Short mmCIF file of C-alpha atoms in Angstrom, two decimals:
data_model
loop_
_atom_site.label_atom_id
_atom_site.label_comp_id
_atom_site.label_asym_id
_atom_site.label_seq_id
_atom_site.Cartn_x
_atom_site.Cartn_y
_atom_site.Cartn_z
CA MET A 295 -42.03 -4.26 6.64
CA CYS A 296 -42.39 -7.94 7.45
CA TRP A 297 -40.47 -10.23 5.15
CA SER A 298 -41.25 -13.93 4.95
CA PRO A 299 -38.28 -16.32 5.37
CA LEU A 300 -38.74 -17.54 1.78
CA LEU A 301 -38.65 -14.01 0.38
CA LYS A 302 -35.53 -13.20 2.41
CA LYS A 303 -33.80 -16.32 1.08
CA PHE A 304 -34.89 -15.41 -2.45
CA CYS A 305 -33.51 -11.85 -2.30
CA SER A 306 -30.38 -12.33 -0.15
CA PRO A 307 -28.04 -13.42 -3.00
CA LYS A 308 -28.35 -9.96 -4.54
CA LYS A 309 -25.84 -8.46 -2.09
CA TYR A 310 -23.25 -10.99 -3.31
CA GLY A 311 -23.62 -10.05 -6.97
CA VAL A 312 -26.14 -12.79 -7.84
CA SER A 313 -29.57 -11.78 -9.02
CA ALA A 314 -32.34 -14.31 -8.50
CA LEU A 315 -34.33 -12.68 -11.33
CA ASP A 316 -31.53 -12.53 -13.91
CA GLU A 317 -29.86 -15.78 -14.90
CA ARG A 318 -27.12 -13.89 -16.75
CA SER A 319 -25.68 -12.71 -13.43
CA LEU A 320 -24.26 -16.19 -12.92
CA GLU A 321 -22.02 -15.70 -15.96
CA SER A 322 -20.26 -12.63 -14.58
CA ASN A 323 -20.24 -13.22 -10.87
CA TYR A 324 -16.77 -14.81 -10.82
CA ASP A 325 -15.07 -14.09 -14.14
CA PHE A 326 -11.34 -13.38 -14.28
CA THR A 327 -11.48 -9.64 -13.56
CA SER A 328 -13.96 -10.11 -10.72
CA SER A 329 -11.71 -12.77 -9.23
CA LEU A 330 -8.66 -10.53 -9.65
CA PHE A 331 -10.49 -7.67 -7.95
CA PHE A 332 -11.47 -9.99 -5.11
CA VAL A 333 -7.91 -11.34 -4.71
CA SER A 334 -6.34 -7.85 -4.76
CA ALA A 335 -8.81 -6.58 -2.16
CA PHE A 336 -8.35 -9.77 -0.15
CA LEU A 337 -4.55 -9.87 -0.06
CA THR A 338 -4.19 -6.16 0.62
CA THR A 339 -6.67 -6.56 3.53
CA THR A 340 -8.99 -3.96 2.02
CA GLY A 341 -11.89 -6.39 1.84
CA TYR A 342 -14.86 -4.45 0.43
CA GLY A 343 -17.23 -7.30 1.25
CA GLU A 344 -19.08 -7.10 -2.05
CA THR A 345 -17.66 -10.27 -3.63
CA VAL A 346 -17.41 -13.06 -1.06
CA PRO A 347 -17.27 -16.86 -1.09
CA ILE A 348 -20.66 -18.41 -0.40
CA SER A 349 -19.90 -22.14 -0.32
CA ASP A 350 -18.23 -23.82 2.63
CA GLY A 351 -15.37 -24.96 0.41
CA GLY A 352 -14.76 -21.40 -0.76
CA LYS A 353 -14.73 -20.10 2.79
CA LEU A 354 -12.31 -22.81 3.90
CA PHE A 355 -10.03 -22.06 0.96
CA CYS A 356 -10.04 -18.35 1.85
CA ILE A 357 -8.88 -19.14 5.39
CA PHE A 358 -5.80 -21.03 4.24
CA TYR A 359 -5.20 -18.68 1.33
CA CYS A 360 -5.27 -15.73 3.74
CA MET A 361 -2.84 -17.40 6.15
CA LEU A 362 -0.30 -17.80 3.36
CA GLY A 363 -1.13 -14.95 0.99
CA VAL A 364 -1.45 -11.95 3.31
CA PRO A 365 1.98 -12.34 5.06
CA LEU A 366 3.64 -13.05 1.71
CA THR A 367 2.01 -9.98 0.15
CA LEU A 368 3.14 -7.76 3.03
CA LEU A 369 6.66 -9.19 2.74
CA ILE A 370 6.78 -8.48 -0.99
CA PHE A 371 5.47 -4.95 -0.46
CA ALA A 372 8.06 -4.30 2.27
CA CYS A 373 10.95 -5.56 0.13
CA LEU A 374 9.76 -3.60 -2.89
CA VAL A 375 9.36 -0.38 -0.91
CA GLN A 376 12.82 -0.74 0.62
CA ARG A 377 14.30 -1.16 -2.84
CA LEU A 378 12.38 1.80 -4.26
CA MET A 379 13.48 3.97 -1.35
CA VAL A 380 17.04 3.93 -2.72
CA PHE A 381 16.01 5.49 -6.03
CA VAL A 382 13.03 7.60 -4.95
CA THR A 383 14.27 9.08 -1.65
CA ARG A 384 17.82 8.31 -0.56
CA ARG A 385 19.70 8.99 -3.78
CA PRO A 386 17.84 12.23 -4.61
CA VAL A 387 18.36 13.62 -1.10
CA ARG A 388 22.04 12.64 -1.08
CA TYR A 389 22.55 14.11 -4.57
CA VAL A 390 21.00 17.49 -3.71
CA HIS A 391 22.96 17.60 -0.46
CA THR A 392 26.34 16.82 -2.05
CA ARG A 393 25.77 18.68 -5.34
CA TRP A 394 24.49 22.01 -4.00
CA GLY A 395 25.45 21.80 -0.34
CA TYR A 396 21.98 22.33 1.12
CA ALA A 397 21.32 21.05 4.64
CA ALA A 398 20.46 17.39 4.31
CA GLY A 399 17.72 17.50 6.96
CA ARG A 400 15.96 20.36 5.18
CA VAL A 401 16.30 18.63 1.81
CA ALA A 402 14.81 15.45 3.28
CA VAL A 403 11.79 17.37 4.65
CA LEU A 404 11.17 19.18 1.35
CA HIS A 405 11.54 15.93 -0.56
CA ALA A 406 9.04 14.18 1.73
CA LEU A 407 6.53 17.02 1.31
CA LEU A 408 6.94 16.95 -2.46
CA LEU A 409 6.50 13.19 -2.53
CA GLY A 410 3.38 13.49 -0.37
CA ALA A 411 1.92 16.14 -2.68
CA LEU A 412 2.54 13.93 -5.71
CA MET A 413 0.91 11.00 -3.93
CA ILE A 414 -2.20 13.05 -3.12
CA THR A 415 -2.40 14.35 -6.69
CA PHE A 416 -1.86 11.11 -8.63
CA PHE A 417 -3.50 8.62 -6.26
CA PHE A 418 -6.34 10.63 -4.73
CA ILE A 419 -7.37 13.73 -6.68
CA ILE A 420 -6.93 12.43 -10.26
CA PRO A 421 -8.47 8.98 -9.54
CA ALA A 422 -11.34 10.67 -7.70
CA ALA A 423 -12.01 12.82 -10.77
CA ILE A 424 -11.92 9.71 -12.99
CA TYR A 425 -14.33 7.81 -10.74
CA THR A 426 -16.65 10.83 -10.66
CA ALA A 427 -16.75 10.92 -14.46
CA MET A 428 -17.09 7.13 -14.84
CA GLU A 429 -19.69 6.42 -12.18
CA GLY A 430 -22.00 9.30 -12.95
CA ASP A 431 -23.95 9.14 -9.69
CA TRP A 432 -20.85 9.65 -7.52
CA SER A 433 -19.91 13.13 -6.41
CA PHE A 434 -16.25 14.15 -6.25
CA LEU A 435 -16.35 13.87 -2.46
CA GLU A 436 -17.78 10.34 -2.66
CA SER A 437 -15.06 9.35 -5.15
CA LEU A 438 -12.37 10.87 -2.96
CA TYR A 439 -13.88 9.03 -0.02
CA PHE A 440 -13.68 5.75 -1.93
CA CYS A 441 -10.02 6.36 -2.80
CA PHE A 442 -9.14 7.09 0.82
CA ILE A 443 -11.10 4.12 2.18
CA SER A 444 -9.40 1.85 -0.38
CA LEU A 445 -5.78 2.96 0.03
CA SER A 446 -6.06 3.08 3.80
CA THR A 447 -7.23 -0.58 3.59
CA ILE A 448 -10.34 0.21 5.63
CA GLY A 449 -12.61 -1.02 2.83
CA LEU A 450 -16.08 -0.37 4.23
CA GLY A 451 -17.72 -1.57 1.02
CA ASP A 452 -20.38 1.13 0.84
CA TYR A 453 -19.01 2.31 -2.51
CA ILE A 454 -18.00 -0.26 -5.15
CA PRO A 455 -17.05 0.94 -8.65
CA GLY A 456 -18.23 -0.67 -11.86
CA LYS A 457 -21.52 -2.14 -10.70
CA THR A 458 -23.66 -0.16 -13.14
CA ARG A 459 -21.52 -0.77 -16.24
CA SER A 460 -21.91 -3.22 -19.10
CA GLN A 461 -20.02 -6.49 -19.01
CA ALA A 462 -17.09 -5.43 -21.24
CA VAL A 463 -16.66 -2.05 -19.55
CA ARG A 464 -17.03 -3.60 -16.11
CA GLN A 465 -14.19 -6.06 -16.72
CA ALA A 466 -11.78 -3.31 -17.81
CA TYR A 467 -13.00 -1.15 -14.96
CA GLU A 468 -12.39 -3.82 -12.31
CA PHE A 469 -8.96 -4.62 -13.76
CA GLY A 470 -8.01 -0.93 -13.61
CA THR A 471 -9.28 -0.68 -10.04
CA SER A 472 -7.22 -3.72 -9.03
CA CYS A 473 -4.06 -2.17 -10.51
CA TYR A 474 -4.89 1.15 -8.83
CA LEU A 475 -5.29 -0.56 -5.46
CA ILE A 476 -1.93 -2.35 -5.65
CA LEU A 477 0.06 0.60 -7.02
CA GLY A 478 -1.64 3.00 -4.62
CA LEU A 479 -0.73 0.89 -1.60
CA ILE A 480 2.89 0.73 -2.73
CA GLY A 481 2.88 4.51 -3.15
CA MET A 482 1.35 4.99 0.28
CA LEU A 483 3.96 2.77 1.92
CA LEU A 484 6.71 4.60 0.04
CA VAL A 485 5.52 8.00 1.29
CA LEU A 486 5.08 6.76 4.85
CA GLU A 487 8.57 5.24 4.83
CA THR A 488 10.00 8.51 3.51
CA PHE A 489 8.39 10.47 6.34
CA TRP A 490 9.49 7.82 8.85
CA GLU A 491 13.13 8.39 7.93
CA LEU A 492 13.01 12.15 8.52
CA PRO A 493 15.48 13.27 11.19
CA GLY A 494 12.78 14.97 13.25
CA ILE A 495 10.65 11.83 13.30
CA GLN A 496 13.65 9.71 14.30
CA ARG A 497 14.51 12.11 17.14
CA PHE A 498 10.93 11.89 18.35
CA VAL A 499 10.92 8.08 18.19
CA LYS A 500 14.24 8.03 20.04
CA ILE A 501 12.46 9.39 23.13
CA PHE A 502 10.46 6.17 23.43
CA ARG A 503 13.35 3.77 23.02
CA SER A 504 13.92 1.35 25.86
CA PRO A 505 16.52 2.45 28.43
CA TRP A 506 18.31 -0.92 28.19
CA GLU A 507 19.17 -0.30 24.57
CA THR A 508 22.93 0.27 24.45
CA GLN A 509 25.15 1.61 21.76
CA GLU A 510 26.11 -1.94 20.74
CA GLY A 511 22.50 -3.00 20.45
CA LYS A 512 21.26 0.01 18.56
CA LEU A 513 19.66 -0.41 15.20
CA THR A 514 22.17 0.13 12.46
CA VAL A 515 21.22 1.66 9.14
CA LEU A 516 22.62 0.06 6.01
CA PRO A 517 21.90 1.20 2.46
CA MET A 518 20.15 -1.20 0.12
CA ASP A 519 22.03 -0.23 -3.01
CA ASP A 520 24.26 -2.92 -4.49
CA SER A 521 25.95 -0.43 -6.80
CA LEU A 522 27.59 1.44 -3.91
CA SER A 523 31.17 0.75 -2.91
CA ARG A 524 32.22 -0.58 0.49
CA GLU A 525 33.29 2.93 1.52
CA GLU A 526 29.84 4.28 0.61
CA LEU A 527 28.21 1.39 2.41
CA ALA A 528 30.09 2.30 5.57
CA ALA A 529 29.35 6.01 5.24
CA PRO A 530 26.39 7.41 7.21
CA ALA A 531 23.49 9.11 5.51
CA PRO A 532 23.92 12.90 5.29
CA TRP A 533 21.22 13.62 7.86
CA GLU A 534 22.20 10.87 10.29
CA ASP A 535 24.82 10.91 13.02
CA LYS A 536 28.07 9.00 12.71
CA ASN A 537 26.63 5.88 14.31
CA GLN A 538 23.91 5.50 11.73
CA GLY A 539 23.50 5.10 8.02
CA GLU A 540 20.56 4.95 5.68
CA PRO A 541 17.30 3.67 7.06
CA PHE A 542 17.16 0.00 6.33
CA TYR A 543 17.14 -1.23 9.92
CA THR A 544 19.02 -4.35 10.94
CA GLN A 545 20.68 -5.38 14.12
CA SER A 546 24.28 -4.30 14.44
CA SER A 547 25.45 -7.90 14.57
CA ALA A 548 26.35 -9.28 11.16
CA SER A 549 24.11 -12.32 11.56
CA TYR A 550 21.17 -10.56 9.92
CA MET A 551 23.14 -9.00 7.08
CA PRO A 552 25.73 -11.40 5.65
CA ASP A 553 28.63 -9.99 3.68
CA LYS A 554 28.45 -10.21 -0.09
CA HIS A 555 31.44 -11.68 -1.86
#
């Protein structure tokens, strides 16, 4: 089909959420929930590509906003995950190990598998079922595909929820999707960090460490729990060797981890 340049220019705004035939589309193109959905997808680097800035000023703002917002978002996520690791992974594993005497390495593996199963259930299977029921024309596989593409931050943009809903429902729908995206990414990072700290994974990673790394320069593991005593802070994690502690990695020199008075 041959399209005239005028017809192409007339129809091209449709892919950005603006209908040339419906003046009401201008009212909902950038409302609060649409903007929140755009910002959450933007800062988490998911970037579906459905809602984008069209003006030069908007594009320039996105460049500077990305330079500041994306590193800050990743920093906040990293700090939050490290704090949650104390309560979600390290304390439960230590408690089971000390309370019932099970091997700490085995407890850590079982805990990581359980956490992964919960992540799959509550952030993939259940949301996929909800999207299947809400969208109507999405199959369960397509909904599951959308959840995976979103939480893996690939964001191809071929499936966007809430585009066939009324204005009121669409706003609540986009707000819920924004919250799901943020909480799901935190959950994904938490599960990945839990698996990263498994003894088997650490032994495997140890193979690829640089030969110049000495005992003095090794990464030291310090717990991130302010409620622990100094003796507990100095104690290694139950599945680590005596030269290591819990997996918040800092250099062994005290310059990166000042003492708290």
